[in-house]
Coordinates of C-alpha atoms in Angstrom, one line a residue:
M28 CA -29.3 -18.5 8.1
G29 CA -28.6 -20.3 12.0
S30 CA -28.3 -24.5 11.5
G31 CA -31.7 -24.4 12.6
R32 CA -33.0 -22.7 10.0
L33 CA -30.8 -24.1 7.5
D34 CA -31.9 -27.7 8.8
K35 CA -35.7 -27.0 8.0
A36 CA -35.1 -25.5 4.7
E37 CA -33.0 -28.7 4.2
E38 CA -36.5 -30.5 4.9
L39 CA -38.6 -28.1 2.6
Q40 CA -36.6 -28.6 -0.5
K41 CA -36.2 -32.3 0.0
E42 CA -39.6 -32.4 0.2
T43 CA -40.3 -30.1 -2.9
L44 CA -38.0 -32.0 -4.9
G45 CA -39.8 -35.6 -4.2
Q46 CA -43.2 -33.7 -5.7
W47 CA -41.6 -32.5 -8.7
K48 CA -40.1 -35.8 -9.1
R49 CA -43.6 -37.5 -8.2
L50 CA -45.7 -35.1 -10.4
K51 CA -44.0 -34.1 -13.2
G52 CA -40.7 -37.2 -13.5
A53 CA -36.9 -36.5 -12.7
D54 CA -36.3 -34.9 -16.3
H55 CA -38.7 -31.8 -15.7
S56 CA -37.3 -29.0 -15.1
G57 CA -38.5 -27.9 -11.8
T58 CA -36.7 -30.8 -10.4
L59 CA -33.8 -30.0 -11.7
L60 CA -34.2 -26.3 -10.7
A61 CA -35.7 -28.0 -7.1
A62 CA -32.5 -30.5 -7.0
V63 CA -30.1 -27.4 -7.5
Y64 CA -31.2 -25.4 -4.7
L65 CA -30.9 -28.2 -2.3
A66 CA -27.7 -28.8 -3.3
G67 CA -27.3 -24.8 -2.3
I68 CA -28.2 -25.8 0.8
Y69 CA -25.6 -28.9 0.9
S70 CA -22.7 -26.4 0.2
R71 CA -24.1 -24.0 2.7
Q72 CA -24.1 -27.1 5.6
G73 CA -20.2 -28.0 4.1
R74 CA -21.7 -31.5 2.9
L75 CA -19.5 -30.6 -1.1
S76 CA -20.0 -34.7 -1.4
E77 CA -24.1 -34.4 -1.2
A78 CA -24.2 -31.5 -3.3
E79 CA -21.7 -32.5 -5.9
I80 CA -24.0 -36.0 -6.0
L81 CA -27.0 -33.7 -6.9
E82 CA -24.9 -31.1 -8.9
V83 CA -23.8 -34.3 -11.5
D84 CA -27.3 -36.0 -11.4
V85 CA -28.5 -31.7 -13.2
L86 CA -25.3 -31.7 -14.9
E87 CA -25.8 -35.3 -16.7
Q88 CA -30.2 -34.3 -17.1
R89 CA -29.2 -30.8 -18.9
R90 CA -26.8 -32.6 -20.8
R91 CA -28.9 -35.4 -22.3
L92 CA -32.0 -32.9 -23.0
L93 CA -30.4 -29.6 -23.9
G94 CA -27.5 -30.6 -25.3
E95 CA -23.5 -29.7 -24.4
N96 CA -23.3 -26.2 -24.6
D97 CA -26.8 -24.8 -23.8
P98 CA -27.2 -22.1 -21.5
D99 CA -28.7 -24.4 -18.9
T100 CA -25.9 -26.7 -18.9
L101 CA -23.8 -24.2 -18.8
V102 CA -24.7 -23.4 -15.6
A103 CA -25.0 -26.3 -14.5
E104 CA -21.3 -26.9 -14.8
S105 CA -20.7 -23.3 -13.4
N106 CA -22.3 -24.6 -10.4
L107 CA -20.5 -27.9 -10.0
G108 CA -17.4 -26.3 -11.0
N109 CA -18.1 -24.2 -7.9
T110 CA -18.3 -27.3 -6.1
Y111 CA -14.6 -28.5 -6.5
P112 CA -13.0 -26.1 -5.3
G113 CA -14.4 -27.2 -1.8
Q114 CA -12.6 -30.7 -2.0
S115 CA -9.4 -30.0 -3.6
R116 CA -10.3 -30.7 -6.9
Y117 CA -9.3 -27.8 -8.6
K118 CA -7.9 -29.3 -12.3
E119 CA -11.5 -31.1 -12.5
A120 CA -13.1 -26.8 -12.0
E121 CA -10.5 -25.5 -14.3
K122 CA -11.6 -28.0 -16.7
L123 CA -15.9 -26.7 -16.9
A124 CA -14.8 -23.2 -16.2
A125 CA -12.8 -23.0 -19.4
H126 CA -15.8 -24.8 -21.2
V127 CA -18.2 -22.3 -19.8
L128 CA -15.9 -19.1 -21.0
E129 CA -15.1 -20.6 -24.6
Q130 CA -18.7 -21.2 -25.0
R131 CA -20.4 -17.9 -23.5
M132 CA -17.1 -16.0 -25.4
K133 CA -18.5 -18.0 -28.5
T134 CA -22.2 -17.4 -28.0
L135 CA -22.4 -13.8 -26.3
G136 CA -18.5 -12.4 -26.9
R137 CA -15.8 -10.8 -24.5
D138 CA -18.2 -8.0 -23.1
H139 CA -21.3 -9.8 -21.7
P140 CA -22.0 -9.9 -18.5
D141 CA -22.1 -13.7 -18.5
T142 CA -18.8 -13.9 -20.2
I143 CA -17.7 -11.8 -17.6
L144 CA -18.2 -14.1 -15.0
A145 CA -16.8 -16.9 -16.8
V146 CA -13.7 -15.3 -16.9
E147 CA -13.6 -14.3 -13.2
S148 CA -14.4 -17.9 -12.7
V149 CA -11.6 -19.7 -14.6
A150 CA -9.5 -16.4 -12.7
Q151 CA -10.2 -18.0 -9.3
T152 CA -9.1 -21.7 -10.7
Y153 CA -5.9 -20.3 -11.6
A154 CA -5.6 -18.8 -8.3
L155 CA -7.1 -21.5 -6.5
Q156 CA -3.8 -23.5 -8.1
G157 CA -1.1 -20.9 -7.0
R158 CA -1.4 -19.5 -10.8
L159 CA -1.6 -16.1 -9.6
E160 CA -0.2 -14.2 -12.3
D161 CA -2.7 -15.9 -15.2
S162 CA -5.6 -15.1 -12.4
E163 CA -4.0 -11.4 -12.6
C164 CA -3.9 -11.2 -16.5
L165 CA -7.6 -12.2 -17.0
L166 CA -9.2 -9.9 -13.9
L167 CA -7.2 -7.2 -15.5
E168 CA -8.4 -7.4 -18.4
N169 CA -12.1 -7.8 -16.9
L170 CA -11.8 -5.0 -14.8
E171 CA -10.7 -2.7 -18.2
V172 CA -13.9 -4.7 -20.1
Q173 CA -16.1 -3.4 -17.2
S174 CA -15.0 -0.2 -16.4
R175 CA -15.3 0.1 -20.5
I176 CA -19.1 -1.3 -20.1
M177 CA -20.5 -0.3 -17.3
G178 CA -19.0 2.2 -15.8
K179 CA -15.7 3.0 -13.2
D180 CA -19.0 2.7 -10.1
H181 CA -21.1 -0.3 -11.3
P182 CA -21.2 -2.7 -8.8
N183 CA -19.6 -5.2 -10.8
T184 CA -16.9 -3.5 -11.3
I185 CA -16.0 -2.7 -7.9
K186 CA -16.4 -6.8 -7.2
S187 CA -13.7 -6.4 -9.9
M188 CA -11.5 -4.6 -8.5
E189 CA -11.7 -6.5 -5.1
L190 CA -11.0 -9.5 -6.9
L191 CA -7.7 -7.9 -8.2
A192 CA -7.3 -6.6 -5.2
F193 CA -7.2 -10.4 -3.6
T194 CA -4.6 -12.0 -5.8
Y195 CA -2.4 -8.5 -5.6
R196 CA -3.3 -9.6 -1.9
S197 CA -2.0 -13.8 -2.2
Q198 CA 1.1 -12.5 -4.1
G199 CA 2.6 -10.1 -1.6
R200 CA 1.6 -7.1 -3.8
L201 CA 0.4 -5.1 -0.6
E202 CA 0.2 -1.6 -1.5
K203 CA -1.2 -2.6 -4.9
A204 CA -4.4 -4.4 -2.8
E205 CA -4.0 -1.1 -0.8
E206 CA -5.0 0.9 -4.0
L207 CA -7.5 -1.0 -5.3
R208 CA -9.2 -1.6 -2.1
S209 CA -8.8 2.4 -1.2
E210 CA -10.8 3.1 -4.7
A211 CA -13.6 0.4 -4.6
L212 CA -13.9 1.7 -0.9
R213 CA -14.2 5.6 -2.3
L214 CA -16.8 4.2 -5.0
L215 CA -18.4 3.0 -2.9
E216 CA -19.1 5.4 0.2
T217 CA -20.1 8.2 -3.3
R218 CA -22.8 5.0 -4.6
L219 CA -24.5 4.1 -1.4
D220 CA -23.3 5.6 1.9
K221 CA -20.9 4.9 4.7
D222 CA -23.9 2.4 6.9
H223 CA -24.4 0.7 3.5
P224 CA -23.4 -3.4 4.0
N225 CA -21.4 -3.0 1.3
T226 CA -20.1 -0.4 1.8
I227 CA -18.5 -1.4 5.5
M228 CA -17.5 -4.9 3.9
A229 CA -15.0 -2.6 1.6
A230 CA -13.5 -1.0 4.6
A231 CA -13.7 -4.3 6.2
N232 CA -11.1 -5.5 3.5
L233 CA -8.7 -2.5 3.3
A234 CA -8.2 -2.6 7.3
A235 CA -6.9 -6.3 6.4
I236 CA -4.3 -4.7 4.3
Y237 CA -3.9 -2.7 6.7
T238 CA -3.0 -4.8 9.2
L239 CA -0.9 -7.6 6.9
Q240 CA 1.0 -4.3 6.5
S241 CA 1.4 -4.1 10.5
R242 CA -0.9 -0.7 10.0
L243 CA -2.1 -2.1 13.3
N244 CA -3.4 1.6 15.0
E245 CA -5.4 2.7 11.5
A246 CA -6.4 -1.3 11.2
K247 CA -7.9 -1.1 14.7
E248 CA -9.3 2.8 13.9
M249 CA -11.4 1.2 10.3
R250 CA -11.9 -2.1 12.5
V251 CA -13.8 0.7 15.2
K252 CA -16.1 2.7 12.5
I253 CA -17.2 -0.8 11.0
L254 CA -18.4 -2.0 14.4
A255 CA -20.8 0.8 14.9
P256 CA -23.0 0.3 12.1
R257 CA -22.6 -3.6 12.2
Q258 CA -24.5 -3.4 16.1
K259 CA -26.4 -0.2 14.8
I260 CA -28.0 -1.9 11.6
L261 CA -27.8 -5.3 12.1
G262 CA -27.5 -6.3 16.1
E263 CA -25.6 -7.6 18.3
E264 CA -26.3 -11.1 17.5
H265 CA -25.6 -10.7 13.2
P266 CA -22.7 -13.5 12.2
D267 CA -21.1 -9.5 10.3
T268 CA -21.9 -8.4 13.8
I269 CA -19.7 -10.6 15.2
S270 CA -17.0 -11.5 13.1
S271 CA -16.3 -7.6 13.1
M272 CA -15.4 -8.0 17.0
Q273 CA -13.5 -11.0 16.7
T274 CA -11.5 -9.2 14.4
L275 CA -11.6 -6.3 16.6
G276 CA -10.1 -8.7 19.2
L277 CA -7.3 -10.5 16.9
I278 CA -5.9 -7.0 16.6
Y279 CA -5.9 -5.8 20.0
M280 CA -3.6 -8.8 21.2
Q281 CA -1.5 -8.4 18.0
Q282 CA -0.9 -4.3 19.3
Q283 CA -0.3 -6.0 22.9
E284 CA 1.1 -9.6 22.6
W285 CA 1.0 -10.5 26.5
G286 CA -0.6 -9.3 30.2
E287 CA -3.8 -7.8 30.5
A288 CA -4.2 -7.6 26.5
L289 CA -4.0 -11.0 26.2
D290 CA -6.7 -11.7 29.0
K291 CA -9.3 -9.0 27.4
A292 CA -8.6 -10.9 24.0
E293 CA -9.4 -14.3 25.3
E294 CA -12.3 -13.2 27.3
L295 CA -13.8 -11.4 23.8
Q296 CA -13.4 -14.5 21.6
K297 CA -15.0 -17.2 24.0
E298 CA -17.8 -14.4 24.2
T299 CA -17.6 -14.7 20.4
L300 CA -17.0 -18.5 19.8
G301 CA -20.6 -19.1 22.2
Q302 CA -22.3 -16.6 19.8
W303 CA -21.9 -18.6 17.3
K304 CA -22.5 -22.0 18.5
R305 CA -26.1 -20.8 19.7
L306 CA -26.7 -18.7 17.0
K307 CA -25.3 -20.8 14.2
G308 CA -24.5 -24.6 16.1
A309 CA -21.4 -25.8 16.5
D310 CA -20.5 -27.0 13.3
H311 CA -20.9 -24.1 11.0
P312 CA -17.8 -22.6 9.8
G313 CA -17.8 -19.5 11.5
T314 CA -17.7 -21.2 14.9
L315 CA -15.4 -23.4 13.8
L316 CA -13.1 -20.1 12.7
A317 CA -13.8 -18.5 16.2
A318 CA -12.6 -21.6 17.6
V319 CA -9.3 -21.8 15.9
Y320 CA -8.9 -18.4 16.9
L321 CA -9.7 -18.9 20.3
A322 CA -6.8 -22.0 20.0
G323 CA -4.7 -18.9 18.7
I324 CA -4.6 -16.8 22.0
Y325 CA -3.9 -20.2 24.0
S326 CA -0.6 -21.0 22.0
R327 CA 0.0 -17.1 22.7
Q328 CA -0.6 -17.6 26.5
E329 CA 1.5 -21.0 26.2
R330 CA -1.9 -22.9 26.9
W331 CA -0.5 -26.0 24.8
A332 CA -3.1 -28.4 26.3
D333 CA -6.2 -25.9 25.7
A334 CA -5.3 -25.4 22.0
E335 CA -5.3 -28.8 21.4
T336 CA -8.3 -29.8 23.0
L337 CA -9.9 -27.3 20.5
E338 CA -7.7 -28.3 17.5
L339 CA -8.9 -31.7 18.1
D340 CA -12.2 -31.1 18.3
V341 CA -12.0 -28.6 15.1
L342 CA -10.0 -31.2 13.7
E343 CA -12.9 -34.0 14.1
R344 CA -15.5 -31.8 13.1
R345 CA -13.8 -30.9 9.7
R346 CA -12.7 -34.1 8.7
R347 CA -17.0 -35.6 9.5
G348 CA -18.1 -32.2 7.5
S349 CA -16.0 -31.6 5.1
G350 CA -13.7 -34.8 4.2
E351 CA -10.3 -36.1 5.0
N352 CA -8.8 -34.0 2.0
A353 CA -10.2 -31.2 2.0
P354 CA -8.8 -27.8 2.0
D355 CA -10.2 -27.2 5.5
T356 CA -9.2 -30.2 6.9
L357 CA -5.4 -29.5 5.9
V358 CA -5.4 -26.6 7.7
A359 CA -7.3 -27.9 10.7
E360 CA -4.2 -30.7 10.8
S361 CA -1.5 -27.9 10.1
N362 CA -2.7 -26.0 13.1
L363 CA -2.6 -29.0 15.1
A364 CA 0.7 -30.2 14.1
E365 CA 2.4 -27.1 15.2
T366 CA 0.9 -26.8 18.7
Y367 CA 2.0 -31.1 18.6
R368 CA 5.3 -29.3 18.2
E369 CA 5.7 -27.0 20.9
L370 CA 4.6 -30.0 23.1
K371 CA 7.2 -31.6 21.9
R372 CA 5.3 -34.7 20.3
Y373 CA 6.8 -34.2 17.5
K374 CA 5.9 -37.9 15.6
E375 CA 2.4 -36.7 15.5
A376 CA 3.4 -33.6 14.3
E377 CA 5.7 -35.2 11.7
S378 CA 2.5 -37.7 10.9
L379 CA 0.0 -35.0 10.2
A380 CA 2.9 -32.4 8.9
V381 CA 3.3 -35.2 6.2
H382 CA 0.1 -36.4 5.8
V383 CA -1.0 -32.3 4.9
L384 CA 2.0 -32.3 2.5
E385 CA 1.3 -35.2 0.2
Q386 CA -2.5 -33.8 -0.1
R387 CA -1.2 -30.6 -1.0
I388 CA 1.4 -32.0 -3.5
K389 CA -1.4 -33.9 -5.4
S390 CA -4.1 -31.2 -5.5
L391 CA -1.9 -28.3 -5.6
G392 CA 1.4 -28.9 -7.3
R393 CA 4.9 -28.6 -5.8
E394 CA 4.9 -24.6 -6.4
H395 CA 0.9 -23.9 -4.9
P396 CA 2.2 -21.4 -1.4
D397 CA 0.0 -24.2 0.3
T398 CA 2.4 -27.2 -0.4
M399 CA 5.6 -24.6 0.0
L400 CA 3.5 -23.8 3.9
A401 CA 3.4 -27.5 4.1
I402 CA 7.1 -27.9 3.7
A403 CA 8.5 -25.8 5.6
S404 CA 6.0 -27.4 8.0
V405 CA 7.8 -31.1 7.6
A406 CA 11.4 -29.7 7.5
K407 CA 10.2 -27.0 11.2
T408 CA 9.6 -31.4 12.7
Y409 CA 12.6 -32.4 11.4
T410 CA 15.0 -29.6 12.9
L411 CA 13.1 -30.3 16.4
Q412 CA 14.5 -33.8 16.0
G413 CA 18.1 -33.2 15.0
R414 CA 17.1 -34.6 11.6
F415 CA 19.5 -31.2 10.4
K416 CA 20.0 -33.4 6.5
D417 CA 16.4 -34.0 5.3
S418 CA 15.4 -30.5 7.1
E419 CA 18.1 -28.6 5.4
G420 CA 17.2 -30.5 1.9
L421 CA 13.4 -29.7 2.0
L422 CA 14.2 -26.1 3.1
L423 CA 17.0 -25.2 0.5
E424 CA 14.3 -26.7 -2.6
N425 CA 11.5 -24.7 -1.0
L426 CA 13.8 -21.4 -1.3
E427 CA 14.8 -21.6 -4.9
V428 CA 11.0 -22.4 -5.5
H429 CA 9.6 -19.7 -3.3
T430 CA 12.6 -17.4 -5.3
K431 CA 11.5 -18.6 -9.0
V432 CA 7.8 -18.1 -8.4
M433 CA 7.3 -15.4 -6.0
G434 CA 10.6 -13.3 -6.2
K435 CA 14.1 -12.9 -4.3
D436 CA 11.9 -9.8 -1.8
H437 CA 8.7 -11.8 -1.5
P438 CA 7.6 -12.2 1.9
H439 CA 7.2 -15.7 1.5
T440 CA 10.5 -15.5 0.4
I441 CA 12.2 -14.2 3.0
K442 CA 10.2 -16.3 5.5
A443 CA 11.7 -19.1 3.9
T444 CA 15.0 -17.8 4.2
E445 CA 15.1 -17.3 8.1
L446 CA 13.8 -20.5 8.3
L447 CA 16.4 -22.1 6.6
A448 CA 18.5 -19.7 8.6
F449 CA 17.4 -21.1 12.2
T450 CA 18.4 -24.1 10.9
Y451 CA 22.2 -23.6 10.0
A452 CA 22.0 -22.0 12.7
A453 CA 20.9 -25.3 15.2
Q454 CA 23.6 -26.9 13.6
G455 CA 26.1 -24.6 14.6
R456 CA 26.7 -23.7 11.1
L457 CA 27.0 -19.9 12.4
G458 CA 28.5 -18.1 9.6
E459 CA 26.0 -19.6 6.6
A460 CA 22.9 -18.7 9.1
E461 CA 24.7 -14.7 9.3
R462 CA 24.7 -14.7 5.8
L463 CA 20.5 -15.7 5.3
R464 CA 19.7 -13.4 8.2
S465 CA 22.1 -10.6 7.0
E466 CA 20.5 -11.0 2.9
V467 CA 17.2 -10.8 5.4
L468 CA 17.5 -7.7 6.8
H469 CA 18.4 -5.9 4.2
Q470 CA 14.9 -7.0 2.1
Q471 CA 13.2 -6.1 5.1
E472 CA 14.9 -2.7 4.9
K473 CA 14.4 -3.0 1.2
R474 CA 10.5 -3.6 1.3
L475 CA 9.6 -2.0 5.0
G476 CA 11.6 0.6 6.1
K477 CA 14.4 0.5 9.0
D478 CA 11.5 1.0 12.1
H479 CA 9.3 -1.6 10.7
P480 CA 8.6 -4.6 13.3
N481 CA 9.5 -7.7 10.5
T482 CA 12.7 -5.2 9.5
I483 CA 13.1 -4.9 13.8
S484 CA 13.3 -8.2 14.3
A485 CA 15.6 -9.5 11.2
A486 CA 17.9 -7.3 13.0
A487 CA 17.2 -8.9 16.1
N488 CA 17.8 -12.4 14.2
V489 CA 21.3 -11.0 13.3
A490 CA 22.3 -9.7 16.5
A491 CA 21.0 -13.0 18.4
I492 CA 23.8 -14.5 15.6
Y493 CA 26.4 -12.4 16.5
T494 CA 26.3 -13.5 20.1
L495 CA 26.2 -16.8 19.4
Q496 CA 29.5 -16.3 17.0
G497 CA 31.3 -14.3 20.5
R498 CA 30.5 -11.2 18.6
L499 CA 29.5 -9.1 21.7
K500 CA 30.5 -5.7 21.4
E501 CA 28.6 -6.1 17.5
A502 CA 25.5 -7.9 18.8
E503 CA 25.3 -5.0 21.9
S504 CA 25.7 -2.0 19.2
M505 CA 22.8 -3.9 16.9
R506 CA 21.0 -4.3 20.2
I507 CA 21.3 -0.9 21.2
K508 CA 19.7 0.5 17.7
I509 CA 16.7 -2.4 17.9
L510 CA 15.7 -0.8 21.3
A511 CA 16.0 2.6 20.4
Q512 CA 14.0 2.2 17.4
Q513 CA 11.0 -0.5 19.5
R514 CA 10.8 2.1 22.4
K515 CA 9.9 4.5 19.1
V516 CA 7.8 2.5 17.4
L517 CA 6.4 0.2 20.2
G518 CA 6.6 1.9 23.3
E519 CA 8.2 1.3 26.5
E520 CA 5.8 -1.8 27.2
H521 CA 5.6 -3.5 24.0
P522 CA 6.5 -7.1 24.3
G523 CA 9.9 -6.7 21.3
T524 CA 10.7 -4.1 23.7
I525 CA 10.8 -5.8 27.0
V526 CA 12.5 -8.7 25.0
S527 CA 15.2 -6.6 23.7
M528 CA 15.5 -5.2 26.9
Q529 CA 16.5 -8.4 28.5
A530 CA 18.6 -9.3 25.8
L531 CA 21.1 -6.5 26.0
S532 CA 20.7 -6.8 30.1
L533 CA 22.4 -10.3 29.4
L534 CA 25.0 -9.6 26.8
Y535 CA 25.9 -6.8 30.0
M536 CA 26.4 -9.5 32.5
E537 CA 28.2 -11.6 30.3
Q538 CA 30.7 -9.1 29.4
R539 CA 30.5 -8.3 33.4
D540 CA 29.8 -4.8 32.3
L541 CA 27.2 -4.7 35.3
G542 CA 27.3 -0.9 35.8
E543 CA 25.2 -1.2 32.5
A544 CA 23.4 -4.4 33.0
L545 CA 21.8 -2.8 36.4
C546 CA 20.8 -0.6 33.8
Y547 CA 18.4 -2.0 32.0
L548 CA 17.1 -4.6 34.1
T549 CA 15.9 -1.8 36.4
P550 CA 13.5 -0.8 33.8
L551 CA 13.1 -4.2 32.8
V552 CA 11.5 -5.1 35.9
R553 CA 9.1 -2.7 36.9
V554 CA 7.9 -2.6 33.4
A555 CA 7.0 -6.9 33.9
M556 CA 5.6 -6.1 37.4
K557 CA 3.3 -3.6 35.6
K558 CA 2.5 -5.4 32.5
F559 CA 2.7 -9.6 34.1
G560 CA 2.7 -9.3 37.6
P561 CA 4.9 -11.1 39.9
Q562 CA 3.9 -14.6 39.0
S563 CA 5.1 -14.3 35.6
P564 CA 8.5 -15.9 34.4
V565 CA 9.1 -12.5 32.6
T566 CA 9.4 -11.0 35.7
S567 CA 10.7 -13.9 37.4
D568 CA 14.0 -14.1 35.4
A569 CA 14.3 -10.5 35.2
L570 CA 14.3 -9.8 39.0
Y571 CA 16.7 -13.2 39.3
G572 CA 19.3 -11.4 36.9
L573 CA 18.4 -7.9 38.8
T574 CA 19.5 -9.6 42.1
A575 CA 22.5 -11.2 40.6
V576 CA 23.2 -7.8 39.3
L577 CA 23.3 -6.5 43.1
K578 CA 25.3 -9.3 44.3
G579 CA 27.8 -8.9 41.9
L580 CA 27.6 -4.8 42.8
G581 CA 29.0 -5.7 46.1
M582 CA 25.4 -4.7 47.3
S583 CA 23.9 -5.9 50.7
E584 CA 21.5 -8.5 51.0
T585 CA 19.7 -5.8 53.3
D586 CA 20.7 -3.3 50.5
Q587 CA 19.4 -5.3 47.6
M588 CA 16.3 -5.8 49.6
M589 CA 15.7 -1.7 49.8
Y590 CA 16.1 -1.2 46.5
L591 CA 13.4 -3.8 45.4
V592 CA 11.5 -2.5 47.7
D593 CA 12.0 0.8 46.1
L594 CA 11.6 0.1 42.4
M595 CA 8.4 -2.0 42.5
S596 CA 6.9 1.1 45.0

């Protein structure tokens, strides 16, 4: 529903509520139902404080008129419990959800559909607080009950599978999430058909797992299949169609990070943002998310001022719509803090990052994944200001919590290890940095295999430490292996491959092995010219290095010019 239609719905519902109050009084069931509907509209608009006021009033009236445990009172508790998480009030949401579940169990039994819904509600409040194991236990039990009572292919059973898959995804257990989402997709294709909206949504959920697994070709192929039926059935301007185009563009961007592909991603994202604004208004969540994605593309292009403009606008709208400390507002602050770090505006970045951390600890506790990310953000800001002791203290504590809560081989734990290694490297503590980066490489090889992009990146980080330690032969050996893997997995023109060619050529130049340096600089210049054009910093650096090597090999200026002309023709 567009912002204009929501405004009209709000106007009509306010009028309806006023009429019920005037004709039947504030306590009448019709009045209370009208208030519930108006609260729902406020929630859709992101006006959670106004929704809460109505829902609290309805709940108080239900309790007074019907009693604490009446079915209508429990529904009112559920509605209010669904509003609190958007305000980061997770404990209050949990308390309401737990009471509803207790009463459902008592009056309806464990196998009743309303009890199953109540279990899901409690599980979701646990997940939002980072209590993923508790959430998983409830959802596993729920899935078993629904499979037994309703059958494996019942819509509610399939919904339970998706909830459990989402929990696995949050835990970094991507294979388990993939298994459930693949099964859900298969069941929906059998029950409905491939073009049904629910089937398409299941395919989108599975594509999201492929993306997280860096299986970008499979993710892209599935996203293309999703887009076609959405365009056909829903139309070009339907929100789901726009979201599909947006996600496909982001995958395309991930596969080719620079150059023409990134320009194409920018073009698509600008179009998507324009469509969201036109259809839903500037304050709609879809519009704001599109702006965030476009800012991300600007960041990849190192257009930090453009990214800042978008992120500031998103932050202001989040603060106005959801409040200073709402989860979406905190995410917007985190994004802007990252941009400020790149702009070397460290004090502004620190102010935002510290505020996010304070609110995360207050609402989620120290061990929630979002709190740990907030700590990492503050620590990075300290490192960039040369406050290494402050940064190290936070990162050591963070790594300990990550290891305890998520396990040594969880992706977030591995990322925390790399952040600490970066801080050690910045201090010149290369032995400690090497130890941590070697551990990261070991974990990535074990989890993902030697040819996975994340494993290759971890190997490159170890090679960088070897170079700083003056262990050039070891760095060279590792870089050669990395480049071979990247050419095989990513292709000759992938940005990661280009960076590796650059790193190898610099290693050979440092060792005065100009012949080998030439072997890498020549294809590097050719690829950089083709992919980025002559004005790109990547091309300029490669040309500068190539010219220096040709000169070092004793080539005359005329011969150098002829070599470059032949290379670029």
